[in-house]
C-alpha positions as a Markdown table, in Angstrom:
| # | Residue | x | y | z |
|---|---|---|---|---|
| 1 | Unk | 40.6 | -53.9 | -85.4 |
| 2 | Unk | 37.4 | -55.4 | -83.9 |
| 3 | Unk | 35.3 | -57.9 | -83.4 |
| 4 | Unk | 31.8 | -59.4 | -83.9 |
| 5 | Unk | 29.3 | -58.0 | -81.3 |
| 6 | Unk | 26.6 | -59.6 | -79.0 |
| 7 | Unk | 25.1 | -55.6 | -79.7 |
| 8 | Unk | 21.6 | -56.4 | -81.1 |
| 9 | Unk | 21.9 | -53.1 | -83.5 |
| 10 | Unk | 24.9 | -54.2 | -84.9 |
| 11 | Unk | 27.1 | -56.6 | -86.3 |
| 12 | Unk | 30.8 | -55.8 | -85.1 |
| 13 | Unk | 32.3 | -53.4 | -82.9 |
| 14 | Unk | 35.8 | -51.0 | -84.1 |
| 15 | Unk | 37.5 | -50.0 | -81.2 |
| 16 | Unk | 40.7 | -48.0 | -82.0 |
| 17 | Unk | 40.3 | -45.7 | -79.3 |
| 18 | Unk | 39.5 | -47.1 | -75.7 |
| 19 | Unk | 38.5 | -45.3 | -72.3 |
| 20 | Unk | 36.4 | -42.0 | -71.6 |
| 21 | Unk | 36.0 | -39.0 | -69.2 |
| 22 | Unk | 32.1 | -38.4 | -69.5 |
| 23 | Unk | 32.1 | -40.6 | -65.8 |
| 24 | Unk | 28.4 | -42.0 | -66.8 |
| 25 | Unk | 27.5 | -43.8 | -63.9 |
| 26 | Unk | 25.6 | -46.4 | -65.5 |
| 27 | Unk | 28.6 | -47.3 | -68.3 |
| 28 | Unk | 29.0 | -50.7 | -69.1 |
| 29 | Unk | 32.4 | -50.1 | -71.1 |
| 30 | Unk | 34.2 | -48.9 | -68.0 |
| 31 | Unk | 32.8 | -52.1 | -65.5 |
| 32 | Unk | 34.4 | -53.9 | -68.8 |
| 33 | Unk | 37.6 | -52.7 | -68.8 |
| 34 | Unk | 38.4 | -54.0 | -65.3 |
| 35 | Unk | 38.5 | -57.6 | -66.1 |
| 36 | Unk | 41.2 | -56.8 | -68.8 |
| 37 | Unk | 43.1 | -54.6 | -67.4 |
| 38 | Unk | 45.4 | -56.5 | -65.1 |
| 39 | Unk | 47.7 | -55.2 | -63.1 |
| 40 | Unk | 47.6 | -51.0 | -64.2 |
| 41 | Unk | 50.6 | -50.2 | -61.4 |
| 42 | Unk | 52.9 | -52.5 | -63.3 |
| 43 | Unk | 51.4 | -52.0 | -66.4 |
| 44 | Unk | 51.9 | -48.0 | -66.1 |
| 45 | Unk | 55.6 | -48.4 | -65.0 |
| 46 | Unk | 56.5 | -50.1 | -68.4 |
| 47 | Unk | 57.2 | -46.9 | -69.7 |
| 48 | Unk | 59.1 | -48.2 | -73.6 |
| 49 | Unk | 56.0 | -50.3 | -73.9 |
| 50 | Unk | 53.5 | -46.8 | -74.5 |
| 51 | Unk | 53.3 | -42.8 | -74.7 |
| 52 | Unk | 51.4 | -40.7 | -73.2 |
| 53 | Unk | 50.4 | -36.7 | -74.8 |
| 54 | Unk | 50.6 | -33.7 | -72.7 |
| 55 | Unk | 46.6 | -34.0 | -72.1 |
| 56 | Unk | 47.5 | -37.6 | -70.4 |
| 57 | Unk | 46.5 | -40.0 | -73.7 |
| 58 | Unk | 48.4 | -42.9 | -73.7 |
| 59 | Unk | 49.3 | -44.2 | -77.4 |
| 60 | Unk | 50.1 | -47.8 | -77.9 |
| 61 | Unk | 51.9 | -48.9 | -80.9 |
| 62 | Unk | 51.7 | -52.1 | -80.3 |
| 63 | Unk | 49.9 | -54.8 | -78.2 |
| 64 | Unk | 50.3 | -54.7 | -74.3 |
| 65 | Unk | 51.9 | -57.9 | -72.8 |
| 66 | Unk | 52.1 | -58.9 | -68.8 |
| 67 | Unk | 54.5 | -60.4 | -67.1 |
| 68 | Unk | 53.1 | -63.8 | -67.8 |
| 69 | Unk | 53.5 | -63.3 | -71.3 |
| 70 | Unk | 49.2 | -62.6 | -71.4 |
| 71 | Unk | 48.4 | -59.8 | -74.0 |
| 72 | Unk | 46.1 | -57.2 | -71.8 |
| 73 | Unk | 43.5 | -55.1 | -73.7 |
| 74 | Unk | 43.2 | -52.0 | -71.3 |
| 75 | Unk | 46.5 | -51.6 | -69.4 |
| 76 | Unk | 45.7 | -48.4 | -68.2 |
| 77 | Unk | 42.3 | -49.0 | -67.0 |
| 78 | Unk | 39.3 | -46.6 | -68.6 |
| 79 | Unk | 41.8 | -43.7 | -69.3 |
| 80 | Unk | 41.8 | -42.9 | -73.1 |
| 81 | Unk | 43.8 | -44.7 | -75.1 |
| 82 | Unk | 45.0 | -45.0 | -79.1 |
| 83 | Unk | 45.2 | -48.5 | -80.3 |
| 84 | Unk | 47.4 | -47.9 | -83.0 |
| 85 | Unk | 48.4 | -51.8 | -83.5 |
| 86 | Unk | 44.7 | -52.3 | -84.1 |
| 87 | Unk | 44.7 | -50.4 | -87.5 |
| 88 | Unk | 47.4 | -52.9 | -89.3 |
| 89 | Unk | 45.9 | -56.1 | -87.8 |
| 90 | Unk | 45.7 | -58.6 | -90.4 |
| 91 | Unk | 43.4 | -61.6 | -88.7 |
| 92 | Unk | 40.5 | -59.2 | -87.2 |
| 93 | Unk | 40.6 | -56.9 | -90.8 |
| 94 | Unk | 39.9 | -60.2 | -92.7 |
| 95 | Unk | 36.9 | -61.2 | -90.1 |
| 96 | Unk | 35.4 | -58.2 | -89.9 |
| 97 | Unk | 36.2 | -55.6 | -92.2 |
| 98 | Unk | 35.8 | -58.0 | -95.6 |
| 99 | Unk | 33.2 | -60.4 | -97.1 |
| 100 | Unk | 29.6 | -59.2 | -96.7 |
| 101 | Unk | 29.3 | -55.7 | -95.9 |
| 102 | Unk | 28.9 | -55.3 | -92.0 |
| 103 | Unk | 27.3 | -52.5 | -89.6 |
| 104 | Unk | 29.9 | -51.6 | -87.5 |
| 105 | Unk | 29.4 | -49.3 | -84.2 |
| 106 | Unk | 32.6 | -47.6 | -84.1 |
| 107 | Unk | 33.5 | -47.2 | -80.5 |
| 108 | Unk | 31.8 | -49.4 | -78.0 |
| 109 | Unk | 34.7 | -48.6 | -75.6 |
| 110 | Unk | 34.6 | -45.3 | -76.0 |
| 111 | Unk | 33.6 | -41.7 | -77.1 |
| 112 | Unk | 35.4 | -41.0 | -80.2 |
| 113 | Unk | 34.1 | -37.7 | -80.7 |
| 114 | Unk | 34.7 | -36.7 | -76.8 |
| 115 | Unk | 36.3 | -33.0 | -76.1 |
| 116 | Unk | 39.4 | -34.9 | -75.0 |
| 117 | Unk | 39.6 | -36.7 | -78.3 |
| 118 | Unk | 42.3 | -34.9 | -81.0 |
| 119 | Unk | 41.5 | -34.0 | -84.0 |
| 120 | Unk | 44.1 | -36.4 | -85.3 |
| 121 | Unk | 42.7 | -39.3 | -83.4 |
| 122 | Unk | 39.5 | -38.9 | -84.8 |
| 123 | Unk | 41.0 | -38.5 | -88.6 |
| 124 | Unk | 43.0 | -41.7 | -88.5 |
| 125 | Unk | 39.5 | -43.8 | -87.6 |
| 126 | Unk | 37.6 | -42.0 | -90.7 |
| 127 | Unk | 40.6 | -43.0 | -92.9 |
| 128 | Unk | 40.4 | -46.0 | -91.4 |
| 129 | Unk | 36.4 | -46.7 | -92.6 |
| 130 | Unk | 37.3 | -45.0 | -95.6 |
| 131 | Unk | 39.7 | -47.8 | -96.7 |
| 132 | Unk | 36.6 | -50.1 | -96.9 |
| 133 | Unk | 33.5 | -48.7 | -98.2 |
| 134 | Unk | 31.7 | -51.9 | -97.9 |
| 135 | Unk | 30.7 | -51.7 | -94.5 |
| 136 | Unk | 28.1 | -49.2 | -92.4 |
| 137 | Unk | 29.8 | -47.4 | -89.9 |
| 138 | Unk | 27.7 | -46.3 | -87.0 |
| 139 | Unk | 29.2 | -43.6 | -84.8 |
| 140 | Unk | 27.4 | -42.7 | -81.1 |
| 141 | Unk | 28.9 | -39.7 | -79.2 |
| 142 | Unk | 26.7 | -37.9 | -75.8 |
| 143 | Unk | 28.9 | -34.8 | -77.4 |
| 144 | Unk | 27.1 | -34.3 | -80.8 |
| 145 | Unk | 28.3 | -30.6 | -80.7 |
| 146 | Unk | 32.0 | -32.4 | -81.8 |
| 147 | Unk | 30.2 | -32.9 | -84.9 |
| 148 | Unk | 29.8 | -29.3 | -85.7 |
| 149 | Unk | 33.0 | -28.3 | -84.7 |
| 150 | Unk | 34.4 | -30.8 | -87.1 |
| 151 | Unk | 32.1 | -29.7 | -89.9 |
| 152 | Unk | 33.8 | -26.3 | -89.7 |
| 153 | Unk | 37.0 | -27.7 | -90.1 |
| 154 | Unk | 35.8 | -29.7 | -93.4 |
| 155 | Unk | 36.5 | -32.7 | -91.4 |
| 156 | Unk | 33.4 | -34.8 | -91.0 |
| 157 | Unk | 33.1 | -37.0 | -93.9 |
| 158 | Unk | 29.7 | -36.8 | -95.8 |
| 159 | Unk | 30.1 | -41.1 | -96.7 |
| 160 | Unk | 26.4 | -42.5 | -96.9 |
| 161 | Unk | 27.9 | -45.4 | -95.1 |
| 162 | Unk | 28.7 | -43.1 | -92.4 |
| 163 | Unk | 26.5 | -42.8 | -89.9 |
| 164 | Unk | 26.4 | -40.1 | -86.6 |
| 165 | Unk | 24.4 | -40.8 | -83.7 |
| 166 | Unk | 23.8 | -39.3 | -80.5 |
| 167 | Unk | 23.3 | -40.9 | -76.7 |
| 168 | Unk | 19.6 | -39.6 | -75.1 |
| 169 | Unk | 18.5 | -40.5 | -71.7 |
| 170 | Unk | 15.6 | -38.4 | -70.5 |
| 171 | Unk | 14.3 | -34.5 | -71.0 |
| 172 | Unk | 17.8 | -33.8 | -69.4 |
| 173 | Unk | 19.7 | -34.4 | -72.6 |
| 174 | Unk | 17.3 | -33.9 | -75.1 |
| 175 | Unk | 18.7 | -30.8 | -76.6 |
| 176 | Unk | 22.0 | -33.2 | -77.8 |
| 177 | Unk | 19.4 | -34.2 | -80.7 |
| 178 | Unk | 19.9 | -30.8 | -81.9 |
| 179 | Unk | 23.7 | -30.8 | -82.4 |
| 180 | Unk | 23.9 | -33.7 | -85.0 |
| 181 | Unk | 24.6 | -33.3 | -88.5 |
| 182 | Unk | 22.0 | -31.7 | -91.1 |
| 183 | Unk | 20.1 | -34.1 | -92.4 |
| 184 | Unk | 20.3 | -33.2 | -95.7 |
| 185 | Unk | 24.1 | -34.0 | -96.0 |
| 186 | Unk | 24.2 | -36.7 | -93.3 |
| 187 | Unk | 22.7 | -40.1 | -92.3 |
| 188 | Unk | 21.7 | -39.3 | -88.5 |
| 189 | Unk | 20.2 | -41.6 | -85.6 |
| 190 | Unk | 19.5 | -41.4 | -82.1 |
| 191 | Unk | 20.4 | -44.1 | -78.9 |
| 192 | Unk | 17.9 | -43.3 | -76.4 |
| 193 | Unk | 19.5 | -45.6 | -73.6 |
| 194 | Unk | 19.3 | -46.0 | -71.0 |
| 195 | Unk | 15.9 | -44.7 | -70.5 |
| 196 | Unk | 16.6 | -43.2 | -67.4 |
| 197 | Unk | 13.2 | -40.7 | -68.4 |
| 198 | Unk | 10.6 | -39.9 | -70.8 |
| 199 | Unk | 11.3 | -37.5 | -73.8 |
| 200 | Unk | 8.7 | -35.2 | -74.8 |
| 201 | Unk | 8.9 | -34.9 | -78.9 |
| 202 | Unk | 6.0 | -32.7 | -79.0 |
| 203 | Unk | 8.3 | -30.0 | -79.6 |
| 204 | Unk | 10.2 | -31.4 | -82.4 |
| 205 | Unk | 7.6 | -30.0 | -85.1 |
| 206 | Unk | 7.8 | -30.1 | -88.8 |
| 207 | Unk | 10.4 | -27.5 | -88.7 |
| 208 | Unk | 12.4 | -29.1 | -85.8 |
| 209 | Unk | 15.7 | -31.7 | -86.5 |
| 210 | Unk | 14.3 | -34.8 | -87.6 |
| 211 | Unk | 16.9 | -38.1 | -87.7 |
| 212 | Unk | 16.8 | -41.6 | -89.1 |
| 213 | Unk | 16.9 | -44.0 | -86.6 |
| 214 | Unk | 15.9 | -44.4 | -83.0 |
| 215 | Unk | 17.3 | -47.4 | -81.2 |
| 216 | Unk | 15.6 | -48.0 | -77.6 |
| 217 | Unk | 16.8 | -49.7 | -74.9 |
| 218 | Unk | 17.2 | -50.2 | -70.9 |
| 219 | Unk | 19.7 | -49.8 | -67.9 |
| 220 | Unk | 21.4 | -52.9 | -67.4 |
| 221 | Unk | 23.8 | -54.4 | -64.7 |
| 222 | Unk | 24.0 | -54.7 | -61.4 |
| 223 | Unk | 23.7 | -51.1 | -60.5 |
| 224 | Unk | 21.2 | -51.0 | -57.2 |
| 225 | Unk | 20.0 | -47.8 | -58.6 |
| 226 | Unk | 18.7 | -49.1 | -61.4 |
| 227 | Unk | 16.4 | -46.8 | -63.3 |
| 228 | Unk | 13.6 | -49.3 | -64.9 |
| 229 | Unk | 11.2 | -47.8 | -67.9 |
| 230 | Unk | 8.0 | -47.2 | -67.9 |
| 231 | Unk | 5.8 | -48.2 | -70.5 |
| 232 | Unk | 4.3 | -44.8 | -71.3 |
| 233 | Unk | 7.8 | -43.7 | -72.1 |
| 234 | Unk | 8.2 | -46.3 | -74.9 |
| 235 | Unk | 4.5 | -45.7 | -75.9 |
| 236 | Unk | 5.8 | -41.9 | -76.4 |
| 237 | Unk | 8.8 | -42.5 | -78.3 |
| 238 | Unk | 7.4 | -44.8 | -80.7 |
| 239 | Unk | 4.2 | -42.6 | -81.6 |
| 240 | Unk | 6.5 | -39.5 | -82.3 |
| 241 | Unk | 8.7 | -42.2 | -84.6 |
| 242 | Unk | 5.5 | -43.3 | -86.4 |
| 243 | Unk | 4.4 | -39.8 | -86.9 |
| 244 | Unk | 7.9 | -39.3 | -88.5 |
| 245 | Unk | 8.1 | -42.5 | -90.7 |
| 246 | Unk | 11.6 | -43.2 | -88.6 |
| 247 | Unk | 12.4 | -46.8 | -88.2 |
| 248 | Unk | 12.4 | -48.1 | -84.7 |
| 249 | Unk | 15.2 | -50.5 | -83.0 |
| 250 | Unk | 14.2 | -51.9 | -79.3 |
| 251 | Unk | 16.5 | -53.9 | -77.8 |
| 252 | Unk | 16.3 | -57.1 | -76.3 |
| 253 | Unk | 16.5 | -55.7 | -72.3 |
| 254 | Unk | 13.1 | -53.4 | -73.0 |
| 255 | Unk | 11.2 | -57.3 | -73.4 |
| 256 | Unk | 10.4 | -57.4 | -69.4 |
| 257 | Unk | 8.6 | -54.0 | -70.0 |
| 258 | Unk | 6.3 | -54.4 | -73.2 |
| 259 | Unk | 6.3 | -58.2 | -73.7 |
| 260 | Unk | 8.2 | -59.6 | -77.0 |
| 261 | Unk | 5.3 | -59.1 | -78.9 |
| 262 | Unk | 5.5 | -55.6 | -78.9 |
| 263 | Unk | 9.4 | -55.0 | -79.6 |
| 264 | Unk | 9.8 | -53.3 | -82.8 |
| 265 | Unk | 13.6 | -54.4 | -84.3 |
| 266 | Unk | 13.4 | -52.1 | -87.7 |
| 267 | Unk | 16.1 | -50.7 | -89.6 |
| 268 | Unk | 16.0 | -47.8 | -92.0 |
| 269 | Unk | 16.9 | -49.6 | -95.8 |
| 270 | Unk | 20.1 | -48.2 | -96.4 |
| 271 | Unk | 21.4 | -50.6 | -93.4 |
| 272 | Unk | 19.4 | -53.4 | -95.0 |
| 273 | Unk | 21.3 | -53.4 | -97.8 |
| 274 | Unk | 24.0 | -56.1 | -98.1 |
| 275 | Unk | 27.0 | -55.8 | -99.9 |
| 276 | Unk | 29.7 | -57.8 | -101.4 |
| 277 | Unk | 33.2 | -57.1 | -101.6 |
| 278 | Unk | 35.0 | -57.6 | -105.2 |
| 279 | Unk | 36.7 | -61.2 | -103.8 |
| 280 | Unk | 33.3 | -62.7 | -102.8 |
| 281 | Unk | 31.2 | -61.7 | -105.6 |
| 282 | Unk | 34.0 | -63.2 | -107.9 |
| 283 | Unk | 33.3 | -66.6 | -106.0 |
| 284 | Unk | 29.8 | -66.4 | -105.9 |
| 285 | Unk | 28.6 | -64.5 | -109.0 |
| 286 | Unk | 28.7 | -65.0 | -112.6 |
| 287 | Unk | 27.7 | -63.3 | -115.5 |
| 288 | Unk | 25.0 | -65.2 | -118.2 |
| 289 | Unk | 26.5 | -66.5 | -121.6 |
| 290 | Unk | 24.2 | -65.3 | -123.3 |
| 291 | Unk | 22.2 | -61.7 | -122.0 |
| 292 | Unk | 25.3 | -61.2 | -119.7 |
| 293 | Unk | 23.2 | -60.2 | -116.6 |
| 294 | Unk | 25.0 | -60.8 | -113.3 |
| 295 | Unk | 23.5 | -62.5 | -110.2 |
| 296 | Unk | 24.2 | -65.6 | -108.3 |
| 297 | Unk | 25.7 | -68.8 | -109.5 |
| 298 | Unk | 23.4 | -70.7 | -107.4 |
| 299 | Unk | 20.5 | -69.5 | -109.2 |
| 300 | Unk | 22.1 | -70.2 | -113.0 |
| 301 | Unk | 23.0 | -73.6 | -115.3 |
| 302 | Unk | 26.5 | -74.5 | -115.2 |
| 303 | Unk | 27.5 | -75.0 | -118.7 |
| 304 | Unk | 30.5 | -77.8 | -118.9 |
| 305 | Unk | 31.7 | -79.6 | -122.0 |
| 306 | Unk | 34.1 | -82.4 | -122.2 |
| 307 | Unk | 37.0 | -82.4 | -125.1 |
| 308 | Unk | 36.8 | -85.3 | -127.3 |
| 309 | Unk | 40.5 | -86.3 | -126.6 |
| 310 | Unk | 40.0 | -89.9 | -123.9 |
| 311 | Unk | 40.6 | -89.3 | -120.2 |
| 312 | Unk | 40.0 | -85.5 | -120.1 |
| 313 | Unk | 37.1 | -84.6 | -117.9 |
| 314 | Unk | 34.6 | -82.2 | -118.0 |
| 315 | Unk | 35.6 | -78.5 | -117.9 |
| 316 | Unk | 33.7 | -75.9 | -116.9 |
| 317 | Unk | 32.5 | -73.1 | -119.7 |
| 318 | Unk | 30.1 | -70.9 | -118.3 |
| 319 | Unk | 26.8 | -70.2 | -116.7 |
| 320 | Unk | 23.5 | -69.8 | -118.4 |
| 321 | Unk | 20.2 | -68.2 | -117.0 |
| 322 | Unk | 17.5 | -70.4 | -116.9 |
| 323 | Unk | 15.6 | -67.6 | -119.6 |
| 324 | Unk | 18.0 | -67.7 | -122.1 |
| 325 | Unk | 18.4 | -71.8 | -121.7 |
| 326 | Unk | 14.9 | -71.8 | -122.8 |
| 327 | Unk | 15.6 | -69.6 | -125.6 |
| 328 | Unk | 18.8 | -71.7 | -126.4 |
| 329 | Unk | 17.0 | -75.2 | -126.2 |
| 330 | Unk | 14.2 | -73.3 | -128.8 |
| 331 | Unk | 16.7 | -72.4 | -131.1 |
| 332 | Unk | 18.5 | -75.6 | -131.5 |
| 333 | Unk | 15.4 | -78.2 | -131.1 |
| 334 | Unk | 15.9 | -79.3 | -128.2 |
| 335 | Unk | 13.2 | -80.1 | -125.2 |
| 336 | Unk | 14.0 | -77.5 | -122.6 |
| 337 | Unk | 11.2 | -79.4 | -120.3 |
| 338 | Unk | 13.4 | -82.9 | -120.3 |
| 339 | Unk | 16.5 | -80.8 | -119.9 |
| 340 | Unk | 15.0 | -78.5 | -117.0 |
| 341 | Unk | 14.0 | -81.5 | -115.2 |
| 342 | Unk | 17.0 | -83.5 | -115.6 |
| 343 | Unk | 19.0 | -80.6 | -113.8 |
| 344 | Unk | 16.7 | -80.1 | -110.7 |
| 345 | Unk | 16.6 | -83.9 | -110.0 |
| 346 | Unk | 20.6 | -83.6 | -109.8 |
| 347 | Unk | 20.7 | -80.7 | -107.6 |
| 348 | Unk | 22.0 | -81.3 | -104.4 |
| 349 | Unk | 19.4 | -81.7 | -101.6 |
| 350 | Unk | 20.4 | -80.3 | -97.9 |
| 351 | Unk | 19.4 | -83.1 | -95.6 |
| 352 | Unk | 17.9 | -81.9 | -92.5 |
| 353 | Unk | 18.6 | -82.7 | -89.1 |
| 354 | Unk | 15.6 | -84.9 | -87.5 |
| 355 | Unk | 14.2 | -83.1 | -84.1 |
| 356 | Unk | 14.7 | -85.6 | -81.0 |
């Protein structure tokens, strides 16, 4: 379903849908794709192994195997492509779709929201998210007007986990800001990479489309036409960000250009927020015998009590905050200061590593 991600901005990547026709020059996705493709001659005359639509999408229902028996990720190269086996796979669902909640950037491989894209693609991967509300999805399309179109249709979920994001480069694509979502209904955010140009936001007045997030960051690879950033650029973005009380994300590749002591790595606080899902907080949460208030089990007193019948151990009856211990010890005489300390000296104490 996907995997954990080296992406600074995020934690784990969903890539249902693979390949693209926007022919960016500078994408990384496509240079990716080669080294797991394998052989696409053979792998296009399997014909039972896949479908393809009328509009030449290929749809895999399950995962694509060479001759050598070697599961291949992209068998047909950068052309679009459905992973429908990746939406019922058990082992990367677990990893990265459970546990703590997660931001996801929902296709890394891809444009989701590209003209090419149908309708019914696109629905499967919001049902998809939908299934677990636990996690941020972050979606990033250089065709932001899909958004509208889909907002007509009633199709474009208004989730405050769900986030829609647009791809700038320079003054040339600037006017893509103005396609996403209203604001008002919609968690927004802009990706101005690679900074191939600066962006004049003097424009954008109080009136204008304001968003949520900008992340920053550079050209990368080995492309000999490498466009490299100037610092002025940055210095523009960020002041029209400040101006705007918008969070700032640079990543790691603009540190050559403004040094690391000037690389901002902000979030807005709804991605700061970490949550648990119903399994975890049963393992790690309790609820006070006493006041009932919920929070950790690390920061409460185990209660245990032994029965008085020989060779039974102790067994576990609950967990106490340390306020209403205090309030317990004072209403049964007993020294809460003796007790208090008596716990902390038994607590378990992390040895460290010594530094060679």
């Amino acid at each position: 379903m996907g995997v954990y991600s080296k992406i600074e901005w995020c934690d784990a990547t969903l890539d249902i849908i693979s390949g693209c026709r926007h022919g960016c020059p500078y994408c990384y996705a496509k240079a990716l794709t080669r080294r797991f493709s394998g052989d696409t001659r053979w792998n296009l005359s399997q014909t039972e192994k896949y479908t393809v639509t009328e509009d030449g999408l290929y749809i895999l229902k399950e995962p694509f195997f060479n001759k050598d028996g070697r599961q291949i990720i992209y068998p047909f190269g950068f052309e679009p492509t459905l992973h429908l086996y990746k939406m019922t796979d058990e082992t990367t669902e677990k990893r990265i779709m459970r546990g703590r909640s997660k931001r996801v950037f929902v296709g890394a491989m891809s444009d989701t929201f590209g003209d090419w894209v149908p309708d019914d693609w696109i629905q499967k991967i919001f049902d998809l998210c939908g299934m677990f509300e636990l996690n941020y999805y972050l979606f990033l399309t250089k065709n932001p007007s899909r958004y509208q179109k889909l907002i007509g249709k009633e199709m474009l979920p208004e989730k405050q986990n769900f986030w829609y994001g647009t791809s700038v480069t320079s003054e040339d694509d600037k006017k893509r800001i103005g396609f996403l979502p209203p604001e008002e209904q919609y968690h927004t955010f802009i990706s101005y990479e690679p900074m191939l140009g600066p962006l004049d936001f003097t424009e954008m007045g109080d009136n204008q489309k304001r968003f949520d997030w900008m992340i920053m960051g550079t050209q990368t690879g080995q492309n000999c036409k490498k466009v490299y950033p100037e610092r002025e650029w940055v210095k523009q973005a960020v002041a029209f960000a400040r101006s705007k009380e918008i969070p700032v994300f640079m990543k790691d590749s603009l540190i050559p250009f403004i040094g690391e002591k000037n690389m901002l790595r902000e979030y807005p606080p709804e991605l700061l927020v970490r949550k648990r899902s119903i399994k975890t907080r049963k393992k790690l949460e309790a609820s006070c015998m006493m006041c009932g208030k919920v929070t950790d089990k690390s920061s409460m007193v185990g209660i245990s009590g032994r029965l008085s019948t020989r060779g039974n151990g102790t067994q576990s009856i609950g967990y106490m905050c340390w306020d209403c211990l205090e309030k317990f010890c004072g209403e049964h005489g007993l020294d809460y200061e003796h007790i208090k300390a008596g716990i902390r000296k038994e607590l378990p104490v992390k040895k460290r590593k010594a530094r060679t």
